[in-house]
XYZ file of C-alpha atoms in Angstrom:
657
model
C 0.042 -0.055 0.034
C 1.438 3.346 -0.961
C 2.150 5.895 1.619
C 1.907 9.462 1.475
C 5.116 11.242 1.636
C 5.866 14.239 3.877
C 6.481 16.962 1.175
C 3.237 16.244 -0.947
C 1.189 16.201 2.286
C 2.677 19.564 3.279
C 1.971 21.019 -0.138
C -1.638 19.865 -0.015
C -2.142 21.362 3.395
C -0.981 24.746 2.382
C -3.052 24.783 -0.832
C -6.192 23.697 1.206
C -5.587 26.450 3.808
C -4.962 29.139 1.108
C -8.194 28.168 -0.835
C -10.018 28.228 2.438
C -8.797 31.817 3.464
C -9.398 32.902 0.105
C -12.950 31.893 -0.411
C -14.420 31.750 3.067
C -14.805 35.510 3.685
C -17.859 36.091 5.942
C -18.421 39.548 4.662
C -18.243 40.432 0.843
C -15.787 43.436 0.320
C -17.278 46.576 -1.272
C -13.744 47.230 -2.648
C -13.698 43.998 -4.686
C -16.538 44.445 -7.386
C -17.860 41.391 -9.114
C -16.269 40.422 -12.328
C -17.817 42.434 -15.263
C -19.171 44.991 -12.984
C -17.714 48.397 -12.382
C -19.006 48.590 -8.910
C -21.129 46.076 -7.051
C -20.955 46.722 -3.373
C -22.939 44.364 -1.177
C -25.446 47.035 -0.245
C -26.257 47.580 -3.988
C -27.731 44.079 -4.434
C -31.419 44.186 -5.453
C -33.803 43.137 -2.816
C -31.028 42.967 -0.057
C -32.140 44.682 3.088
C -30.238 47.743 4.421
C -28.714 46.608 7.848
C -29.381 49.531 10.192
C -27.983 49.186 13.790
C -29.071 51.158 16.923
C -28.394 50.700 20.664
C -29.873 51.850 23.990
C -30.345 55.532 23.831
C -33.539 57.246 24.024
C -33.134 59.136 20.928
C -32.909 55.784 18.934
C -35.544 53.706 20.581
C -38.245 55.099 18.092
C -36.582 52.934 15.345
C -38.328 49.914 17.088
C -41.737 51.628 16.354
C -40.977 51.459 12.545
C -40.316 47.800 12.620
C -43.401 47.045 14.895
C -45.893 49.181 12.916
C -44.542 48.648 9.306
C -43.365 52.168 8.722
C -40.404 50.885 6.926
C -42.468 48.976 4.500
C -44.822 51.971 4.130
C -41.986 54.243 2.904
C -40.375 51.571 0.682
C -37.520 50.909 3.099
C -36.174 47.417 2.924
C -34.490 47.251 6.346
C -32.980 44.695 8.666
C -32.942 46.485 12.009
C -30.338 45.381 14.425
C -29.976 45.810 18.093
C -26.744 46.097 19.879
C -26.260 45.832 23.475
C -22.970 47.490 23.217
C -22.822 50.974 21.494
C -19.128 50.627 20.496
C -19.822 47.351 18.755
C -22.349 48.972 16.543
C -19.892 51.759 15.395
C -17.325 49.054 14.676
C -19.761 46.991 12.558
C -20.393 50.166 10.508
C -16.648 50.805 10.027
C -16.058 47.329 9.212
C -18.602 47.451 6.457
C -20.779 44.886 8.199
C -23.644 47.433 8.556
C -25.045 49.814 6.069
C -26.432 52.337 8.442
C -26.085 53.010 12.274
C -27.435 55.375 14.969
C -24.414 57.196 16.734
C -23.144 60.585 17.971
C -21.220 63.163 15.869
C -17.879 62.822 17.555
C -18.001 59.092 17.411
C -18.554 59.435 13.681
C -15.488 61.709 13.512
C -13.511 59.221 15.294
C -14.405 56.194 12.941
C -14.783 58.075 9.830
C -11.117 57.862 8.663
C -11.086 54.221 8.928
C -14.496 53.238 7.805
C -14.067 50.841 4.843
C -17.221 52.157 3.151
C -17.201 55.697 4.535
C -19.412 57.301 7.020
C -21.846 60.091 6.331
C -24.483 61.730 8.622
C -27.815 62.141 6.842
C -30.321 62.976 9.704
C -30.221 64.307 13.167
C -32.304 62.122 15.408
C -31.873 64.059 18.628
C -29.760 66.073 20.753
C -28.807 65.125 24.285
C -30.450 67.848 26.518
C -29.402 66.571 30.062
C -28.831 62.581 29.702
C -25.036 63.198 29.723
C -23.789 64.481 32.944
C -20.589 65.268 34.880
C -20.938 64.312 38.709
C -18.859 65.214 41.575
C -18.426 63.733 44.918
C -19.434 65.465 48.183
C -17.453 68.684 48.844
C -17.091 69.160 44.857
C -19.621 71.858 44.108
C -18.314 73.037 40.807
C -16.338 71.856 37.727
C -13.401 74.042 38.910
C -13.286 72.045 42.273
C -12.265 68.849 39.925
C -8.651 70.568 39.573
C -6.317 67.922 40.912
C -9.013 65.471 41.301
C -9.566 61.964 39.663
C -12.473 61.515 37.224
C -13.582 58.012 35.945
C -14.893 58.076 32.325
C -14.519 56.307 29.069
C -11.761 58.132 27.052
C -12.866 59.371 23.573
C -16.722 59.267 23.889
C -19.287 61.793 24.900
C -18.700 62.084 28.416
C -15.003 62.874 28.004
C -15.874 65.408 25.333
C -18.615 67.098 27.768
C -16.036 67.211 30.513
C -13.647 68.867 28.268
C -16.136 71.531 27.414
C -17.018 72.125 31.020
C -13.319 72.369 32.154
C -12.552 74.944 29.489
C -15.570 77.071 30.554
C -13.934 76.794 34.090
C -10.745 78.035 32.897
C -9.056 74.476 33.199
C -8.041 71.870 30.811
C -8.017 68.197 30.675
C -4.655 67.957 31.917
C -5.665 69.702 35.279
C -7.532 66.507 36.411
C -6.381 62.955 36.620
C -8.385 60.759 34.154
C -9.047 57.335 35.087
C -10.111 55.471 31.896
C -12.776 52.885 32.260
C -15.727 51.489 30.556
C -18.613 53.738 31.401
C -20.463 51.212 33.709
C -17.193 50.549 35.466
C -16.545 54.044 35.994
C -20.043 54.705 37.410
C -19.414 51.797 39.659
C -15.768 52.975 40.720
C -17.441 56.285 41.515
C -20.395 54.843 43.494
C -17.958 52.911 45.450
C -15.777 55.996 46.321
C -12.795 55.128 44.404
C -12.668 58.365 42.458
C -13.790 61.997 42.905
C -15.745 62.516 39.761
C -17.568 60.725 36.959
C -18.737 61.606 33.408
C -21.029 59.519 31.528
C -24.575 58.928 30.110
C -27.859 57.528 31.221
C -28.448 54.962 32.871
C -24.885 54.910 34.279
C -25.056 58.263 35.903
C -27.982 56.846 38.029
C -25.453 54.407 39.565
C -22.971 57.257 40.124
C -25.696 59.385 42.011
C -26.499 56.519 44.379
C -23.092 57.774 46.152
C -24.073 59.641 49.191
C -23.542 63.402 48.832
C -22.850 63.173 45.102
C -24.359 65.923 42.784
C -24.581 66.988 39.240
C -21.877 69.624 38.165
C -22.830 70.017 34.583
C -25.150 68.337 32.072
C -25.513 68.234 28.332
C -28.482 70.553 28.647
C -25.794 73.379 29.537
C -24.369 72.882 26.003
C -27.061 72.921 23.292
C -26.062 71.153 20.325
C -22.735 69.585 21.625
C -23.946 66.229 21.567
C -26.103 65.389 18.455
C -27.188 61.871 17.840
C -27.453 61.102 14.087
C -28.406 58.635 11.502
C -24.982 57.640 9.860
C -24.919 55.681 6.611
C -22.100 54.367 4.513
C -20.958 56.295 1.392
C -21.436 53.043 -0.507
C -25.098 53.038 0.407
C -25.551 56.714 -0.743
C -23.817 56.058 -3.984
C -25.675 52.687 -4.932
C -28.986 52.997 -3.171
C -29.814 56.643 -2.425
C -33.618 55.727 -2.614
C -33.068 53.781 0.409
C -31.213 56.450 2.368
C -34.086 58.806 1.442
C -36.734 56.120 2.664
C -34.831 55.800 5.823
C -35.196 59.674 6.427
C -38.767 59.684 5.407
C -39.556 56.735 7.705
C -38.155 58.675 10.707
C -40.345 61.637 10.393
C -43.373 59.186 9.954
C -42.191 57.595 13.283
C -42.444 61.025 15.009
C -45.971 61.403 13.618
C -46.872 57.992 14.903
C -45.540 58.926 18.293
C -47.624 62.026 18.430
C -50.842 60.427 17.397
C -50.353 57.185 19.115
C -48.349 58.056 22.408
C -49.275 55.095 24.474
C -48.686 52.368 21.894
C -45.280 54.391 20.960
C -44.357 54.373 24.593
C -45.164 50.745 25.140
C -42.863 49.711 21.954
C -39.775 51.851 23.212
C -40.105 51.118 26.818
C -40.112 47.171 25.720
C -37.040 47.734 23.509
C -35.200 49.600 26.105
C -36.055 46.975 28.840
C -37.032 49.736 31.248
C -39.925 50.628 33.426
C -42.449 53.410 32.686
C -40.999 55.771 35.275
C -37.445 55.229 34.011
C -38.607 55.681 30.254
C -40.149 59.062 31.184
C -36.979 60.169 32.790
C -34.718 59.253 30.028
C -36.807 60.827 27.474
C -37.060 64.099 29.442
C -33.322 64.560 28.689
C -33.531 63.881 25.002
C -34.675 66.529 22.543
C -35.936 65.066 19.363
C -35.001 67.178 16.336
C -37.867 68.453 13.999
C -37.410 69.090 10.360
C -36.544 72.634 10.662
C -34.050 71.974 13.351
C -32.374 69.376 11.101
C -32.207 71.759 8.437
C -30.510 74.441 10.738
C -28.153 71.819 12.266
C -26.810 71.082 8.980
C -26.361 74.613 7.977
C -23.050 76.515 8.330
C -24.814 79.091 10.371
C -21.891 80.315 12.357
C -19.631 79.542 15.520
C -22.224 77.931 17.505
C -22.316 74.178 18.585
C -25.849 73.878 17.294
C -24.539 74.091 13.698
C -22.883 70.782 13.035
C -20.107 72.126 10.595
C -18.780 74.276 13.469
C -19.409 71.432 16.196
C -17.700 68.876 14.159
C -14.443 71.131 13.728
C -14.300 71.679 17.445
C -14.976 68.053 18.157
C -12.237 67.147 15.662
C -9.716 69.685 17.005
C -10.316 68.238 20.641
C -9.795 64.569 19.649
C -6.575 65.339 17.842
C -5.259 67.438 20.598
C -5.839 64.795 23.028
C -4.381 61.957 20.793
C -7.730 60.079 20.210
C -7.136 60.284 16.334
C -3.797 61.010 14.625
C -5.668 63.484 12.388
C -9.194 64.867 11.476
C -11.298 63.262 8.476
C -12.803 65.244 5.725
C -15.417 66.922 7.802
C -17.378 68.153 4.700
C -17.624 64.549 3.487
C -19.241 63.308 6.886
C -22.293 65.691 6.536
C -24.822 65.339 3.853
C -28.100 67.272 4.106
C -29.593 66.383 0.581
C -31.993 63.982 1.992
C -33.428 66.091 4.635
C -33.674 68.761 2.109
C -35.383 66.537 -0.402
C -37.940 65.563 2.392
C -38.680 69.219 3.340
C -38.999 70.178 -0.552
C -41.585 67.358 -0.953
C -43.302 68.232 2.254
C -43.587 72.025 1.570
C -44.685 71.310 -1.997
C -47.596 69.134 -0.707
C -48.670 71.752 1.863
C -49.185 74.072 -1.152
C -50.966 71.069 -2.968
C -53.095 69.475 -0.335
C -54.668 67.097 -2.727
C -51.458 65.305 -3.550
C -50.621 62.132 -1.779
C -48.359 63.037 1.331
C -44.741 61.964 1.696
C -44.582 61.328 5.216
C -47.108 62.698 7.623
C -47.145 66.122 9.295
C -44.577 65.615 12.123
C -45.585 67.753 15.271
C -42.751 67.241 17.853
C -44.035 64.420 20.024
C -45.383 65.149 23.658
C -43.463 61.920 24.771
C -40.309 63.868 24.924
C -41.771 66.940 26.612
C -41.316 69.229 23.627
C -43.424 71.980 22.193
C -45.518 71.075 18.930
C -42.966 70.772 15.775
C -42.905 69.262 12.402
C -41.549 66.108 11.957
C -7.655 10.723 3.808
C -6.308 8.773 6.866
C -2.462 8.572 7.928
C -0.677 5.400 7.448
C 0.771 3.902 10.517
C 4.173 2.318 9.791
C 6.095 -0.413 11.712
C 9.176 0.524 9.656
C 12.816 0.174 11.128
C 13.636 2.478 14.255
C 16.698 4.086 12.616
C 15.483 4.805 9.123
C 18.005 6.647 6.658
C 16.850 10.089 5.431
C 13.235 11.356 5.933
C 11.095 8.341 4.985
C 7.261 8.256 5.409
C 7.633 5.919 8.562
C 9.716 8.549 10.306
C 7.068 11.284 9.917
C 4.288 9.085 11.164
C 6.337 7.227 13.921
C 4.010 6.551 17.006
C 5.062 7.529 20.290
C 8.623 7.937 19.503
C 11.124 10.745 18.676
C 11.888 12.001 15.144
C 15.350 13.240 13.861
C 16.384 16.601 15.367
C 16.729 18.043 12.029
C 13.228 17.059 10.996
C 11.888 18.508 14.275
C 13.591 21.861 13.716
C 12.333 22.076 9.913
C 8.754 21.331 11.101
C 8.911 23.988 13.884
C 10.296 26.458 11.242
C 7.401 25.490 8.989
C 4.759 26.005 11.608
C 5.736 29.670 11.776
C 6.846 30.160 8.194
C 3.817 28.841 6.467
C 1.302 30.928 8.340
C 3.275 33.917 7.844
C 3.636 33.337 4.184
C 0.044 32.741 3.678
C -0.737 35.937 5.461
C 1.619 38.006 3.385
C 0.131 36.437 0.380
C -3.476 37.129 1.346
C -2.597 40.677 2.188
C -0.546 41.280 -0.955
C -3.255 39.887 -3.244
C -5.889 42.271 -1.452
C -8.088 39.233 -0.662
C -9.152 40.825 2.453
C -9.521 44.677 3.029
C -6.342 45.949 4.973
C -8.751 47.177 7.723
C -9.719 43.725 8.529
C -6.255 42.039 7.752
C -3.371 44.443 7.951
C -0.255 43.193 5.924
C 2.872 42.141 7.872
C 4.654 45.427 6.795
C 1.694 47.411 8.349
C 1.950 45.518 11.623
C 5.786 45.968 11.639
C 5.164 49.815 10.974
C 2.442 49.764 13.983
C 5.169 48.146 16.259
C 7.622 50.765 15.104
C 5.077 53.541 15.932
C 4.225 52.234 19.299
C 7.944 51.848 20.258
C 8.589 55.571 18.977
C 5.565 56.745 20.957
C 7.040 54.999 23.992
C 3.892 52.966 24.626
C 5.176 49.468 23.385
C 7.867 48.966 26.246
C 5.699 50.596 28.960
C 2.793 48.631 28.168
C 4.475 45.233 27.784
C 6.325 45.913 31.280
C 3.020 46.603 32.840
C 1.624 43.563 31.785
C 4.537 41.296 32.531
C 4.839 42.801 36.020
C 0.876 42.102 36.606
C 1.296 38.515 35.378
C 4.647 37.910 37.412
C 3.077 39.108 40.665
C -0.336 37.408 40.201
C 0.741 34.138 38.898
C 3.692 34.177 41.435
C 1.406 34.568 44.461
C -0.788 31.835 42.822
C 2.227 29.536 42.572
C 3.302 30.065 46.156
C -0.241 29.193 47.512
C -1.018 26.430 45.229
C 2.186 24.093 45.767
C 1.716 23.468 49.415
C -2.017 23.205 49.244
C -1.756 20.919 46.183
C 0.764 18.637 47.872
C -1.125 18.668 51.098
C -4.524 17.666 49.467
C -2.772 14.943 47.185
C -0.981 13.272 50.246
C -3.773 13.649 52.853
C -7.220 12.439 52.301
C -8.575 14.378 55.143
C -7.348 17.703 53.645
C -8.558 16.660 50.340
C -11.960 15.864 51.686
C -11.959 19.279 53.399
C -10.801 21.516 50.536
C -11.741 19.815 47.439
C -15.603 20.610 47.507
C -14.973 24.265 47.947
C -12.337 24.559 45.456
C -14.201 22.536 43.017
C -17.045 25.174 43.322
C -15.188 28.316 43.094
C -13.079 26.981 40.061
C -16.145 27.012 37.906
C -17.025 30.691 38.636
C -15.449 32.687 35.708
C -12.750 34.864 37.086
C -13.740 38.070 34.863
C -17.174 37.850 36.802
C -15.251 39.009 39.758
C -14.018 42.250 38.282
C -16.868 44.482 39.490
C -16.361 43.164 43.003
C -12.536 43.632 42.826
C -12.988 47.095 41.680
C -15.290 47.819 44.659
C -13.104 46.165 47.138
C -9.609 46.941 45.912
C -10.068 50.164 44.076
C -8.558 51.022 40.760
C -4.850 50.376 41.046
C -2.911 47.181 40.541
C -4.483 45.318 43.184
C -7.731 44.228 41.351
C -5.803 43.116 38.231
C -3.326 41.092 40.365
C -6.122 39.647 42.374
C -7.986 38.594 39.168
C -4.992 36.583 37.931
C -4.526 34.976 41.327
C -8.128 33.935 41.484
C -8.323 32.651 38.020
C -5.163 30.304 38.162
C -4.699 29.259 41.848
C -7.614 26.770 42.026
C -6.522 24.955 38.714
C -2.849 24.882 39.960
C -4.107 23.347 43.263
C -6.100 20.503 41.608
C -3.514 19.761 39.066
C -0.804 19.377 41.655
C -3.302 17.296 43.920
C -3.704 14.968 40.994
C -0.015 14.687 40.419
C 0.505 13.628 44.157
C -2.195 11.219 44.109
C -0.641 9.147 41.420
C 2.918 8.951 43.185
C 3.493 5.098 43.021
C 2.628 3.552 46.450
C 5.577 1.283 45.994
C 8.104 4.345 46.607
C 6.361 5.176 49.846
C 6.200 1.507 51.155
C 9.954 1.256 50.283
C 10.804 4.498 52.283
C 8.904 3.229 55.301
C 10.664 -0.145 54.939
C 13.975 1.482 55.202
C 13.100 3.250 58.200
C 11.984 6.375 56.719
C 9.272 8.858 58.490
C 6.178 10.546 57.207
C 7.971 13.794 57.042
C 10.781 12.214 54.984
C 8.359 10.447 52.676
C 6.481 13.896 52.022
C 9.644 16.154 51.457
C 12.180 13.692 50.203
C 9.981 11.432 47.964
C 6.689 12.893 47.040
C 7.722 16.492 46.570
C 10.771 15.745 44.316
C 8.666 13.092 42.409
C 5.877 15.662 41.362
C 8.383 18.483 40.550
C 8.123 17.831 36.839
C 4.353 17.694 37.137
C 4.358 21.122 38.978
C 6.461 22.651 36.256
C 4.126 21.257 33.610
C 1.210 22.658 35.677
C 2.616 26.249 35.649
C 3.570 25.980 32.033
C 0.004 25.220 31.153
C -1.749 27.664 33.439
C 0.509 30.623 32.887
C -1.211 31.025 29.565
C -4.536 31.665 31.598
C -2.901 34.322 33.475
C -1.931 36.105 30.387
C -5.650 35.881 29.245
C -6.812 37.315 32.405
C -4.344 40.263 32.427
C -5.604 41.289 29.013
C -9.203 41.022 30.237
C -8.311 43.055 33.419
C -6.601 45.858 31.312
C -9.635 45.934 28.998
C -11.668 46.901 31.760
C -9.720 49.096 34.173
C -6.111 50.060 33.286
C -3.975 52.975 32.470
C -1.451 50.996 30.667
C -0.748 47.426 29.492
C -0.989 45.585 26.179
C -5.054 44.973 26.984
C -5.418 48.572 27.334
C -3.399 49.261 24.033
C -5.878 46.647 22.324
C -9.126 48.426 23.585
C -7.789 51.850 22.524
C -6.915 50.416 18.992
C -10.305 48.775 18.917
C -12.108 52.024 19.654
C -10.445 53.576 16.630
C -10.319 50.680 14.282
C -6.615 50.394 14.348
C -6.482 46.888 13.538
C -2.635 46.985 12.809
C -1.888 47.865 16.549
C -4.244 45.044 17.764
C -2.147 42.594 15.533
C 1.123 44.090 16.870
C -0.080 43.698 20.514
C -1.346 40.123 19.829
C 2.136 39.198 18.257
C 3.848 40.546 21.298
C 1.711 38.523 23.597
C 2.433 35.235 21.453
C 6.122 35.903 21.491
C 6.074 36.455 25.359
C 4.053 33.230 25.850
C 6.364 31.361 23.587
C 9.440 32.542 25.401
C 7.905 31.685 28.672
C 7.039 28.319 27.491
C 10.586 27.513 26.316
C 11.961 28.825 29.612
C 9.887 26.497 31.665
C 10.863 23.626 29.317
C 14.392 24.566 29.847
C 13.926 24.725 33.585
C 12.547 21.310 33.512
C 15.397 19.936 31.514
C 17.880 21.535 33.993
C 16.273 20.503 37.237
C 14.606 17.290 36.315
C 16.788 15.663 33.842
C 16.040 12.376 35.512
C 12.334 12.666 34.739
C 13.284 13.530 30.978
C 15.395 10.598 30.686
């Protein structure tokens, strides 16, 4: 029977992998038109629904009414409405070309527009925050000026940060005059409520958590800055170019929604409260801080009326300058390209034409501003197993498939090199052929440039050192605790019976679920991050060491006692040395978990670290920096693995032999 040789097997594997990568793209790329077509983006396919994303904000809940009451269909809009529990994820989906439209703020549109694969264009103002974004201070902090030298928890680069910056400027201060503690908005509110920081900036419902702290108070709200936080319908430029009728239908639908709210307030409130998963009381509170924009206010917002934040051309310039100054984006996008009022103007022209010709069929109903928001009236092949000789000459098939035996060192080295070289070559090939948009899969050169940029800016060394330190301390503490407990549980059935049940229960609790409690109990410094690594690794270390001790041959212990040895000698001179290789293997396996956990901890609450760098890159769609950080993590992990293997080779040569 013929056997496959190693080289053909490798070639077949590489070809299969290349075909899989090339053909199995989950999202067709708009930059790769179909053959024979000048421009055939995904959104241009006839009959394919426009994917519209929205998330939990009072000004965007009305989209649920259109879905429930058939208003999309009534206006000829073929829409798939997609709810996102996380606002950030909705913006990333639009930037990546997975959505055709999304509900998002002006400042976040500016952040993502430069990297959006299909472009981002605001075509409608849904609302303006009129009090639902707040800056809150602890007891004794009565004004924004009192925040000087204090610590404020917020999520960098989003609306709370922008609102705080505006308030600081009015108070004669700047962002550098306060200490910013960058946290996810929910974690920031929790940290403030727990007394870990002096101030908080964020939006509803998170400021309710912050205000639960005794003595806390509002310092400033978005109501003090009319027009500063507009919430928009943003669509891709591809959608505008290929299906402008659908963009117009979305705009028309929005004004029909407002008419429905005005005419059917109870039904409208029921739909929106259900979508938002809030009570009637909460719903009323949230909508009071949201100013729905009328048709006239839309037209005014898009106009270049002057140096006032209610005019989006001016507001977008102020926001872009702010984000560049604080380093959130390297440069401002083309601000003229992200604002397009043609669809609002078309709706207005048709509406005013119909007013003059009452007999004509209306294009969208008359849109009084709905009382729901407390506003005045407005308008709206199986391997072969060989028994070949044990010392074959050259690379024979039987050598490659040899079962439970070593292979020549030269072959081992070659295979290890191939395991890295082949994926790298495929990566380079896919990137060079533009099979995947470089925003999804940056080329090796782009990743190398990102590494150089992070090094030059001083982030690479500092972030890497911070993560290594956290892992070293957290896993080191887990190792010190787990070794004696694991040996005791394996050696003594009484200790095992006492501790195994509780350890068995706790180890199934996901370590990241402890983060909110750790922040509350231990604050925002290094302690919660180190504690998370400890909790996530110590119990697995204990149980694996316990199992190793349980399988120490009883014959060794019996021989020890026969030769006059005591229990103490059996424990420290027989059992412990015997399981040292298993302990090193345990650490080699579980230290990978510690790196997973440190990244998770840094994603939630950190000022530095590779996890923090990844989440910042995610916010601004810098996938080259994400790849760079992942490569660093991989290299560190591989180096640790080799180090522990070498440690075993040096200290436990008897076990290897």
